Coordinates of C-alpha atoms in Angstrom, one line a residue:
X910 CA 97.5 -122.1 -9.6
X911 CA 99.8 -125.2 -10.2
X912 CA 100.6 -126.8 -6.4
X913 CA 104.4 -125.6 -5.6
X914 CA 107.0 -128.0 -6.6
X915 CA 108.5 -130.5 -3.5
X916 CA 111.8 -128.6 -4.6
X917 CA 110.5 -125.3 -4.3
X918 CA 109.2 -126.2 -1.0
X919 CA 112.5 -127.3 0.3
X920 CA 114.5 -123.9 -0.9
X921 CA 111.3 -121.9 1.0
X922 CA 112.1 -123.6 4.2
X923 CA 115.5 -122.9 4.0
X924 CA 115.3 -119.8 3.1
X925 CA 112.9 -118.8 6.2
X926 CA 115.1 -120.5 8.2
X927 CA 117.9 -117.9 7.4
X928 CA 115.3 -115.2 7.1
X929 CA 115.0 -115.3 11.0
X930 CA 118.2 -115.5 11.9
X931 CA 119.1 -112.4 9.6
X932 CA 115.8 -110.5 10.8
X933 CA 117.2 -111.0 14.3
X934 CA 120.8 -109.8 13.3
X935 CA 119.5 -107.0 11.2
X936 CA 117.8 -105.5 14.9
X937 CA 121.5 -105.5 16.4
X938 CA 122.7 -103.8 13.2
X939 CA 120.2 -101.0 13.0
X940 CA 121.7 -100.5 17.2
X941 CA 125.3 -100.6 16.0
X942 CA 125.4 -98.0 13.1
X943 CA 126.0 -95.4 16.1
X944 CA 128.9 -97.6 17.7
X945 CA 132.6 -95.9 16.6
X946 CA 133.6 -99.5 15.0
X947 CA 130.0 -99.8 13.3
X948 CA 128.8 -103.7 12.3
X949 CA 131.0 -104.7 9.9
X950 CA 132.4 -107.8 11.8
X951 CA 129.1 -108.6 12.9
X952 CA 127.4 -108.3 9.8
X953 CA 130.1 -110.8 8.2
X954 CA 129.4 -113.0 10.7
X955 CA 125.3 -113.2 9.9
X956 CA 126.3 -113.5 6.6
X957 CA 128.2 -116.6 7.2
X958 CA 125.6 -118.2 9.7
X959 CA 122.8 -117.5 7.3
X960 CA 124.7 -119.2 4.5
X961 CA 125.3 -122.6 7.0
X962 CA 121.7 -122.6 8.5
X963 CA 120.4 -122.6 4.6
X964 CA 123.5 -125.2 3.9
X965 CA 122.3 -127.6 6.7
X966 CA 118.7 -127.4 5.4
X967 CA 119.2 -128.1 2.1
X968 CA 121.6 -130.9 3.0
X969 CA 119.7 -132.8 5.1
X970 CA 116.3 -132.5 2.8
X971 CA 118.8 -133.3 -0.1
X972 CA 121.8 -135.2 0.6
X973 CA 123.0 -135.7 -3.0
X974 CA 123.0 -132.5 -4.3
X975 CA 126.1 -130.3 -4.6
X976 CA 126.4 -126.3 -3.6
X977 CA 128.2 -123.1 -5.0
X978 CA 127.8 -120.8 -2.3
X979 CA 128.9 -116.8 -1.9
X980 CA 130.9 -117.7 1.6
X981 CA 132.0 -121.6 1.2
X982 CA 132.4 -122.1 -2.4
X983 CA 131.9 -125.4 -4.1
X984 CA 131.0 -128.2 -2.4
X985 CA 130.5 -131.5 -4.4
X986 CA 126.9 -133.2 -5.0
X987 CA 126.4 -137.2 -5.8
X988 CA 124.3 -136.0 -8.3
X989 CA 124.4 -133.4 -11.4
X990 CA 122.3 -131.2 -9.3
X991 CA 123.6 -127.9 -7.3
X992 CA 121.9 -125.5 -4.9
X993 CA 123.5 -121.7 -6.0
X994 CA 122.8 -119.7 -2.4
X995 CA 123.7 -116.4 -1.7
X996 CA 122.7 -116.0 1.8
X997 CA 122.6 -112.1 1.7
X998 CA 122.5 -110.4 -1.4
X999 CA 122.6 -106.6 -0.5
X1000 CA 125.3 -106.6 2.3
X1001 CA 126.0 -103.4 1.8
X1002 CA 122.3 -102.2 2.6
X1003 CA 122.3 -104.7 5.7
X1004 CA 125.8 -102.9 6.4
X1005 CA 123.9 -99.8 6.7
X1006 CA 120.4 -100.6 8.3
X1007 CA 119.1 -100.1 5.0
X1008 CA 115.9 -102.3 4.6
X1009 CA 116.4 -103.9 0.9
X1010 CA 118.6 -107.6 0.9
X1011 CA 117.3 -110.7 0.5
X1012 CA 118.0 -114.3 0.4
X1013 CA 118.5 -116.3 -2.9
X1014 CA 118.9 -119.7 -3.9
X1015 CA 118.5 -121.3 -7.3
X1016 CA 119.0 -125.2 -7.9
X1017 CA 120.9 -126.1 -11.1
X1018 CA 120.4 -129.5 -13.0
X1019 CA 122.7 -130.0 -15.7
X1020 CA 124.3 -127.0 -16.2
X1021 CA 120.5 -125.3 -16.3
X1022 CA 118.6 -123.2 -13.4
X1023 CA 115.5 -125.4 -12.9
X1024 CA 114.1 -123.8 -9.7
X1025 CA 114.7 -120.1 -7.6
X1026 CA 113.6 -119.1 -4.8
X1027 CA 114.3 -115.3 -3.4
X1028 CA 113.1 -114.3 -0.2
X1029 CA 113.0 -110.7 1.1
X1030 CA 112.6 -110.7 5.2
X1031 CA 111.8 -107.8 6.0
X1032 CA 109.1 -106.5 3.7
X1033 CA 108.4 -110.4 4.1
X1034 CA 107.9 -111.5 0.2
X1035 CA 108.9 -114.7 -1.0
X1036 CA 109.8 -114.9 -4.7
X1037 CA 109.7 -118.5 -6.4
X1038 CA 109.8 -120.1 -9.9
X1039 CA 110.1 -123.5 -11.2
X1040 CA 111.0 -124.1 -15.1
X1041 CA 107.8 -124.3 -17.2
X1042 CA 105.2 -123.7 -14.1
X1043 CA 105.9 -119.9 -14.1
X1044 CA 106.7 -117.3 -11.3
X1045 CA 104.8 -116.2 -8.4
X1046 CA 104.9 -114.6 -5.3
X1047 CA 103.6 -116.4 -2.6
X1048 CA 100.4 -117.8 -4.9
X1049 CA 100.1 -114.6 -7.1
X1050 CA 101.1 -115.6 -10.6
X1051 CA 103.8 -113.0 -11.6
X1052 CA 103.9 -111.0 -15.1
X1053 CA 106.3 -108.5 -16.7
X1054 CA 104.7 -105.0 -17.1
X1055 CA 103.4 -104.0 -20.4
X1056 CA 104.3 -100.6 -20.2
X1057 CA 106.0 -99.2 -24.1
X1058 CA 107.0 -95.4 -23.2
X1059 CA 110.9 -95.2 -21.9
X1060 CA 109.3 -91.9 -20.1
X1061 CA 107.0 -94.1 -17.8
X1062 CA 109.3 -96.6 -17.0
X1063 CA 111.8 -97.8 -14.1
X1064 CA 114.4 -99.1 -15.0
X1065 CA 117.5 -100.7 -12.3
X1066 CA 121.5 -100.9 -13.0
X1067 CA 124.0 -101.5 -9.9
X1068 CA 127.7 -100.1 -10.5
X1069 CA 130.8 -101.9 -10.4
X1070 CA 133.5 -101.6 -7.8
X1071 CA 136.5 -102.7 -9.9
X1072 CA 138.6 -100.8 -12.4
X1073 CA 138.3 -97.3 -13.8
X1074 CA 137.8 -98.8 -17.3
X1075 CA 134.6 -100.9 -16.4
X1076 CA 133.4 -97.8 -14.1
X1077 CA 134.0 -95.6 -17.4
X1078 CA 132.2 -98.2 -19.2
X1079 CA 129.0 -98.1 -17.0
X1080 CA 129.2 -94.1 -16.9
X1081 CA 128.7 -94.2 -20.7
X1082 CA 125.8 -97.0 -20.4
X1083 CA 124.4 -95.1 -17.4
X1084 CA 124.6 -91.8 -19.4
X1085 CA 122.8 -93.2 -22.5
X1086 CA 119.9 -95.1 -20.7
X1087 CA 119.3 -91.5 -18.4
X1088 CA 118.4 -90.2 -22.3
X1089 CA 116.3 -92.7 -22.6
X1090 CA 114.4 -93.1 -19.5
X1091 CA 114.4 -90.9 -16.7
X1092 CA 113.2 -93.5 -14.3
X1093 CA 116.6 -95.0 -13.1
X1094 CA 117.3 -96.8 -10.1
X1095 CA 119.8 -98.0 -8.2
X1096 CA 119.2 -100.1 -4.4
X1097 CA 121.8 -102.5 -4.5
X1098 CA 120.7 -105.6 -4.0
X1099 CA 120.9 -107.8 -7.8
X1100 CA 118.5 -110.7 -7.0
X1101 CA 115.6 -107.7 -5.9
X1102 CA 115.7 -105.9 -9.2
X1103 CA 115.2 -109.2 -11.1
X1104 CA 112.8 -110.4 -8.8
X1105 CA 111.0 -106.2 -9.5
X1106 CA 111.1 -106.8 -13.3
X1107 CA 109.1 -110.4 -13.0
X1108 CA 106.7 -108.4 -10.8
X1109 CA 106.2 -105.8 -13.3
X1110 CA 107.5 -103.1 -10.9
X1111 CA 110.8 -102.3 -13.0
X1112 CA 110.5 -102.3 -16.6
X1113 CA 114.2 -103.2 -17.2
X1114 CA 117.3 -104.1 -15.2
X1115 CA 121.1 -104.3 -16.4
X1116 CA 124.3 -105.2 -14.6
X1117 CA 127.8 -106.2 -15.1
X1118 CA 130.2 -108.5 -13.1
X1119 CA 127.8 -110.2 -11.0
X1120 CA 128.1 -113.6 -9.4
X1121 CA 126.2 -116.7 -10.1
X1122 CA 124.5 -116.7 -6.8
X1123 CA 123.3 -113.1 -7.3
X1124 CA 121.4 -113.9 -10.5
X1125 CA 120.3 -117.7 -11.1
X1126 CA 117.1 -117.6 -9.4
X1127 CA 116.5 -113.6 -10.3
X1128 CA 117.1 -114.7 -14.1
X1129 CA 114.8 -117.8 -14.1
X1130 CA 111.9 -115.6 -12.6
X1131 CA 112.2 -113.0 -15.2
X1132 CA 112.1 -116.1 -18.0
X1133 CA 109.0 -117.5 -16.4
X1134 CA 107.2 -114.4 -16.0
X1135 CA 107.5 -113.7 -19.7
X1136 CA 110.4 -111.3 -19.9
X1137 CA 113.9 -111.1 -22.0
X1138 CA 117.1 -111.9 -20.1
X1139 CA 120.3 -112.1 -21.9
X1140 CA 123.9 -111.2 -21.5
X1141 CA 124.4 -107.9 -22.5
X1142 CA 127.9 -108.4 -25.1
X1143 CA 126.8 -111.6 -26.5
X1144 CA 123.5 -113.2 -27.0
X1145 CA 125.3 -116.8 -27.1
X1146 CA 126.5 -116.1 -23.8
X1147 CA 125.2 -117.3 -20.2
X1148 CA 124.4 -114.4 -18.4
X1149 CA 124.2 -116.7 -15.0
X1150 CA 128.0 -117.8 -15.8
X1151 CA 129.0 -114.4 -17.4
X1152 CA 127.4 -112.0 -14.4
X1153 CA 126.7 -109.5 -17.7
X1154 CA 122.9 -109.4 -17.0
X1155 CA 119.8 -107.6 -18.9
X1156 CA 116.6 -108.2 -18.0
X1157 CA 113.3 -106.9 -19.5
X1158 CA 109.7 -106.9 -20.4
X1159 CA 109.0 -107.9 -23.8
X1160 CA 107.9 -104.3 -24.9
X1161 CA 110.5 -102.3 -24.1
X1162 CA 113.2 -105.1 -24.3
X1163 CA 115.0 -104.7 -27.5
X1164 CA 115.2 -100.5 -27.5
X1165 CA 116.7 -100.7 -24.1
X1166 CA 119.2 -103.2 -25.6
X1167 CA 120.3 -101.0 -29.0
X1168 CA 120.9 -98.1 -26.5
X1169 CA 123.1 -99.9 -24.2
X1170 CA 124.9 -101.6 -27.6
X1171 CA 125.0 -98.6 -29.2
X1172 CA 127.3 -97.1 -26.0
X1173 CA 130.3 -99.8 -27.1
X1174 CA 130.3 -98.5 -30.6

């Protein structure tokens, strides 16, 4: 295996950095679910000091880069060069004591994802990618699956939250891909199911309205370990910018994508 990239090895000590503190704060949660006013605050809070202990790592190992973040928003590099973070992706899970978030962070170069990194604390797996070197996790080279049958498959969506129209809209998509694969999934946590499909666990993964931070270093991970990713309206589009996301393996890639097409007919 290639020796990890110096940048991957900055987002990994960031990234364990946070880990800890959210490991520790995930504890208190798992106490507070029987509480009457339940972890909300609190877990806001750990989102916010996860995002600033990953912030002051990155900054100091690379002072000229710029950062889009979930909590703080933009803040302004020297350099053409941005870290995307999202320092809990799954709050919702966390919210609940539900084992399945992670941390993700991607680093951008000229408009393009370059490097991701996605961290999962508790079942303590460490996703990473660097363009052209491939994915891995930890040093085992990651590969989409091979598998052809729809029956066999898994295959992950997450809902939106929104408006009745785009709920109606995933109802119909949902519907059509039940049809064609009985393995559906939903856990809730965006940069997980990408980071599943590289593995080869999940055969397929689709989404609307996501954020940047959710999916740059999910996306890039699928790309290296030889999947499809593309947005799911337009195939000129940037799924990372649009947050219309499908992700696949190669086999089944292009009849999962006339089936969710074929629902805006």
């Amino acid at each position: 295996m290639a020796q990890i990239h110096p940048e991957i090895r900055v987002m990994m000590k960031a990234a364990e950095k946070a880990a800890r503190s959210l490991i520790r704060d995930f504890g208190e949660v798992e106490n507070l679910q029987v509480s009457k006013k339940g972890p909300g605050d609190f877990v806001s809070a750990a989102d916010k000091r996860a995002e600033e202990i990953i912030f002051e790592s990155l900054k100091h190992d690379r002072p000229r880069y710029g950062f889009l973040m979930e909590e703080n928003g933009t803040v302004a590099g020297e350099e053409n060069t941005r870290f995307i973070i999202d320092p809990l992706d799954g709050t919702s899970n966390f919210l609940h004591a539900l084992p399945h978030w992670a941390i993700s962070i991607a680093l951008e170069k000229d408009g393009e994802v370059i490097a991701g990194v996605i961290h999962d604390p508790v079942k303590n797996e460490v996703f990473h990618a660097f363009k052209n070197t491939g994915a891995f996790s930890g040093r085992a080279r990651l590969r989409v699956s091979e598998r052809n049958d729809p029956m066999a498959s898994a295959i992950a969506t997450g809902s939106p939250r929104r408006t009745a129209e785009k709920q109606a809209r995933f109802m119909k998509e949902y519907t059509a891909m039940s049809h064609f694969s009985p393995g559906l999934r939903r856990f809730g946590a965006a940069s997980l199911d990408l980071a599943y499909v590289a593995a080869g666990r999940y055969e397929g993964f689709w989404e609307r309205d996501l954020k940047s931070w959710d999916v740059a270093a999910g996306i890039l991970l699928v790309k290296e370990a030889g999947g499809l990713v593309s947005d799911l309206d337009d195939k000129h589009n940037n799924p990372v910018e649009t947050g219309n996301v499908l992700a696949t393996n190669a086999a089944l890639g292009p009849q999962i994508k006339k089936v969710l097409q074929d629902t805006q007919t």
